[in-house]
Amino acid sequence: MSIQNRNESSSFTKPFAHVHTLLTAHGFDEVAGKENSFYELPIRSEGESKGYPFRVYTRPAENNQLVVDLSQARFAGEGEVPAEVSAKADKLLATLREKLQGEPYKNESTPIDEAQNGRMSNNEEEVKQLGKVMSDYPTNKEVKESGMVPDPIQ
């Protein structure tokens, strides 16, 4: 699926909590508006510190539901987006479509008496998901090169 060539069967109405959890788990930040909102994720090209802001638009529906139309997802701003970045967005949209077509989010966290507290994850599946979320985050080196200080400093 290409950013330029998307089909029309990309609209989903799901509970707000499901949509919000899904998008934030993939690294998106919510930007709320008066009527509609969108979720934005900077997608970076390999070796670049500049991210290209990619937006997924939502609008409220009845009963605390949210409509997500993936056919409206696009990069913010003007200018050319590198093919590598566009390919990452396509892959992300395919993942979001697959998850939105499935059942609503159910909290399947590890019970507290089984959880291994003090660890970032409790199983391999959580490690893989965390890796996907963190893949677009800038490295400490990239943060320093942009003149900022990594936080938290470790």
Short mmCIF file of C-alpha atoms in Angstrom, two decimals:
data_model
loop_
_atom_site.label_atom_id
_atom_site.label_comp_id
_atom_site.label_asym_id
_atom_site.label_seq_id
_atom_site.Cartn_x
_atom_site.Cartn_y
_atom_site.Cartn_z
CA MET A 1 0.00 0.00 0.00
CA SER A 2 1.51 3.28 -1.04
CA ILE A 3 0.89 6.62 0.62
CA GLN A 4 -0.22 7.86 -2.79
CA ASN A 5 -2.38 4.82 -3.64
CA ARG A 6 -4.70 3.85 -0.80
CA ASN A 7 -8.04 2.17 -1.08
CA GLU A 8 -11.22 3.58 0.40
CA SER A 9 -11.89 0.72 2.89
CA SER A 10 -9.71 2.36 5.51
CA SER A 11 -12.29 3.87 7.85
CA PHE A 12 -12.77 2.30 11.27
CA THR A 13 -15.01 3.22 14.20
CA LYS A 14 -13.63 1.89 17.46
CA PRO A 15 -13.72 2.84 21.16
CA PHE A 16 -11.58 5.87 21.95
CA ALA A 17 -9.46 3.88 24.42
CA HIS A 18 -8.68 1.25 21.77
CA VAL A 19 -7.64 3.81 19.15
CA HIS A 20 -5.68 5.97 21.58
CA THR A 21 -3.84 2.98 23.07
CA LEU A 22 -3.03 1.55 19.64
CA LEU A 23 -1.67 4.80 18.22
CA THR A 24 0.30 5.84 21.30
CA ALA A 25 1.79 2.34 21.57
CA HIS A 26 3.19 2.90 18.08
CA GLY A 27 4.76 6.19 19.12
CA PHE A 28 2.10 8.68 18.00
CA ASP A 29 1.29 11.76 20.06
CA GLU A 30 -2.28 13.05 20.18
CA VAL A 31 -2.85 16.62 19.02
CA ALA A 32 -6.37 17.62 20.01
CA GLY A 33 -8.44 20.16 18.14
CA LYS A 34 -11.81 21.75 18.87
CA GLU A 35 -13.78 19.25 16.77
CA ASN A 36 -11.32 16.73 15.42
CA SER A 37 -7.89 15.59 16.44
CA PHE A 38 -4.96 13.86 14.90
CA TYR A 39 -2.10 11.70 16.01
CA GLU A 40 1.39 12.61 14.82
CA LEU A 41 4.59 10.59 14.60
CA PRO A 42 7.89 11.90 13.23
CA ILE A 43 9.29 9.26 10.89
CA ARG A 44 13.03 9.51 10.31
CA SER A 45 15.20 8.44 7.45
CA GLU A 46 18.29 6.41 8.32
CA GLY A 47 21.09 8.70 9.48
CA GLU A 48 18.94 11.84 9.64
CA SER A 49 17.89 13.63 12.79
CA LYS A 50 15.02 15.40 11.01
CA GLY A 51 11.71 13.61 11.29
CA TYR A 52 8.90 13.90 8.76
CA PRO A 53 5.66 14.37 10.75
CA PHE A 54 3.15 11.71 9.73
CA ARG A 55 -0.47 12.27 10.78
CA VAL A 56 -3.44 9.97 11.29
CA TYR A 57 -6.69 11.91 11.58
CA THR A 58 -9.58 11.02 13.87
CA ARG A 59 -13.02 12.41 14.63
CA PRO A 60 -15.45 11.64 17.45
CA ALA A 61 -18.47 9.40 16.99
CA GLU A 62 -21.31 8.44 19.33
CA ASN A 63 -20.78 6.53 22.60
CA ASN A 64 -17.14 7.51 23.11
CA GLN A 65 -16.17 6.01 19.77
CA LEU A 66 -13.55 7.42 17.42
CA VAL A 67 -13.51 7.27 13.63
CA VAL A 68 -10.07 6.68 12.12
CA ASP A 69 -9.78 7.07 8.35
CA LEU A 70 -6.39 5.72 7.31
CA SER A 71 -6.96 6.87 3.73
CA GLN A 72 -6.61 10.44 5.07
CA ALA A 73 -3.26 9.75 6.79
CA ARG A 74 -0.45 11.85 5.34
CA PHE A 75 2.75 13.71 5.98
CA ALA A 76 2.34 17.23 7.36
CA GLY A 77 3.88 20.16 5.58
CA GLU A 78 5.08 20.48 2.06
CA GLY A 79 8.08 19.14 0.28
CA GLU A 80 9.39 15.81 -0.85
CA VAL A 81 9.43 12.86 1.55
CA PRO A 82 12.23 10.33 0.99
CA ALA A 83 11.14 6.95 -0.38
CA GLU A 84 12.54 5.19 2.71
CA VAL A 85 10.35 7.33 4.99
CA SER A 86 7.30 6.79 2.78
CA ALA A 87 7.92 3.03 2.89
CA LYS A 88 8.06 3.14 6.70
CA ALA A 89 4.72 5.00 6.74
CA ASP A 90 3.20 2.40 4.39
CA LYS A 91 4.34 -0.42 6.67
CA LEU A 92 3.00 1.39 9.72
CA LEU A 93 -0.38 1.96 8.04
CA ALA A 94 -0.60 -1.73 7.14
CA THR A 95 0.07 -2.64 10.78
CA LEU A 96 -2.53 -0.14 12.03
CA ARG A 97 -5.10 -1.41 9.51
CA GLU A 98 -4.53 -4.99 10.62
CA LYS A 99 -4.91 -4.09 14.29
CA LEU A 100 -7.98 -1.90 13.70
CA GLN A 101 -9.69 -4.69 11.74
CA GLY A 102 -9.24 -7.02 14.71
CA GLU A 103 -11.07 -7.06 18.00
CA PRO A 104 -10.99 -4.05 20.33
CA TYR A 105 -8.03 -3.74 22.63
CA LYS A 106 -8.19 -5.91 25.69
CA ASN A 107 -5.71 -5.33 28.45
CA GLU A 108 -3.81 -8.60 28.50
CA SER A 109 -1.09 -7.48 30.85
CA THR A 110 0.71 -9.93 33.06
CA PRO A 111 -0.95 -10.39 36.46
CA ILE A 112 0.89 -8.51 39.21
CA ASP A 113 1.88 -11.67 41.06
CA GLU A 114 3.54 -13.00 37.87
CA ALA A 115 5.06 -9.75 36.64
CA GLN A 116 8.79 -9.32 36.87
CA ASN A 117 8.88 -5.79 38.23
CA GLY A 118 11.91 -3.69 37.44
CA ARG A 119 12.06 -4.88 33.82
CA MET A 120 10.93 -3.06 30.69
CA SER A 121 8.94 -6.09 29.56
CA ASN A 122 7.79 -9.44 30.82
CA ASN A 123 7.99 -11.52 27.65
CA GLU A 124 9.38 -11.64 24.13
CA GLU A 125 6.19 -10.29 22.55
CA GLU A 126 6.41 -7.14 24.68
CA VAL A 127 10.09 -6.76 23.71
CA LYS A 128 9.18 -6.91 20.00
CA GLN A 129 6.40 -4.33 20.47
CA LEU A 130 8.73 -2.06 22.43
CA GLY A 131 11.31 -2.38 19.66
CA LYS A 132 8.74 -1.24 17.08
CA VAL A 133 7.79 1.76 19.19
CA MET A 134 11.39 2.76 19.84
CA SER A 135 12.67 2.22 16.27
CA ASP A 136 11.84 5.78 15.21
CA TYR A 137 13.19 7.46 18.33
CA PRO A 138 16.43 9.39 17.83
CA THR A 139 19.57 7.91 19.36
CA ASN A 140 21.47 9.79 22.08
CA LYS A 141 24.09 10.65 19.44
CA GLU A 142 21.41 12.16 17.17
CA VAL A 143 19.94 14.10 20.10
CA LYS A 144 23.37 15.50 21.01
CA GLU A 145 24.10 16.42 17.37
CA SER A 146 20.88 18.44 17.27
CA GLY A 147 22.16 20.46 20.25
CA MET A 148 19.92 18.92 22.89
CA VAL A 149 20.67 16.89 26.01
CA PRO A 150 19.43 13.28 26.19
CA ASP A 151 16.86 12.77 28.92
CA PRO A 152 17.11 10.94 31.15
CA ILE A 153 20.88 11.15 31.26
CA GLN A 154 22.09 7.63 32.00
#
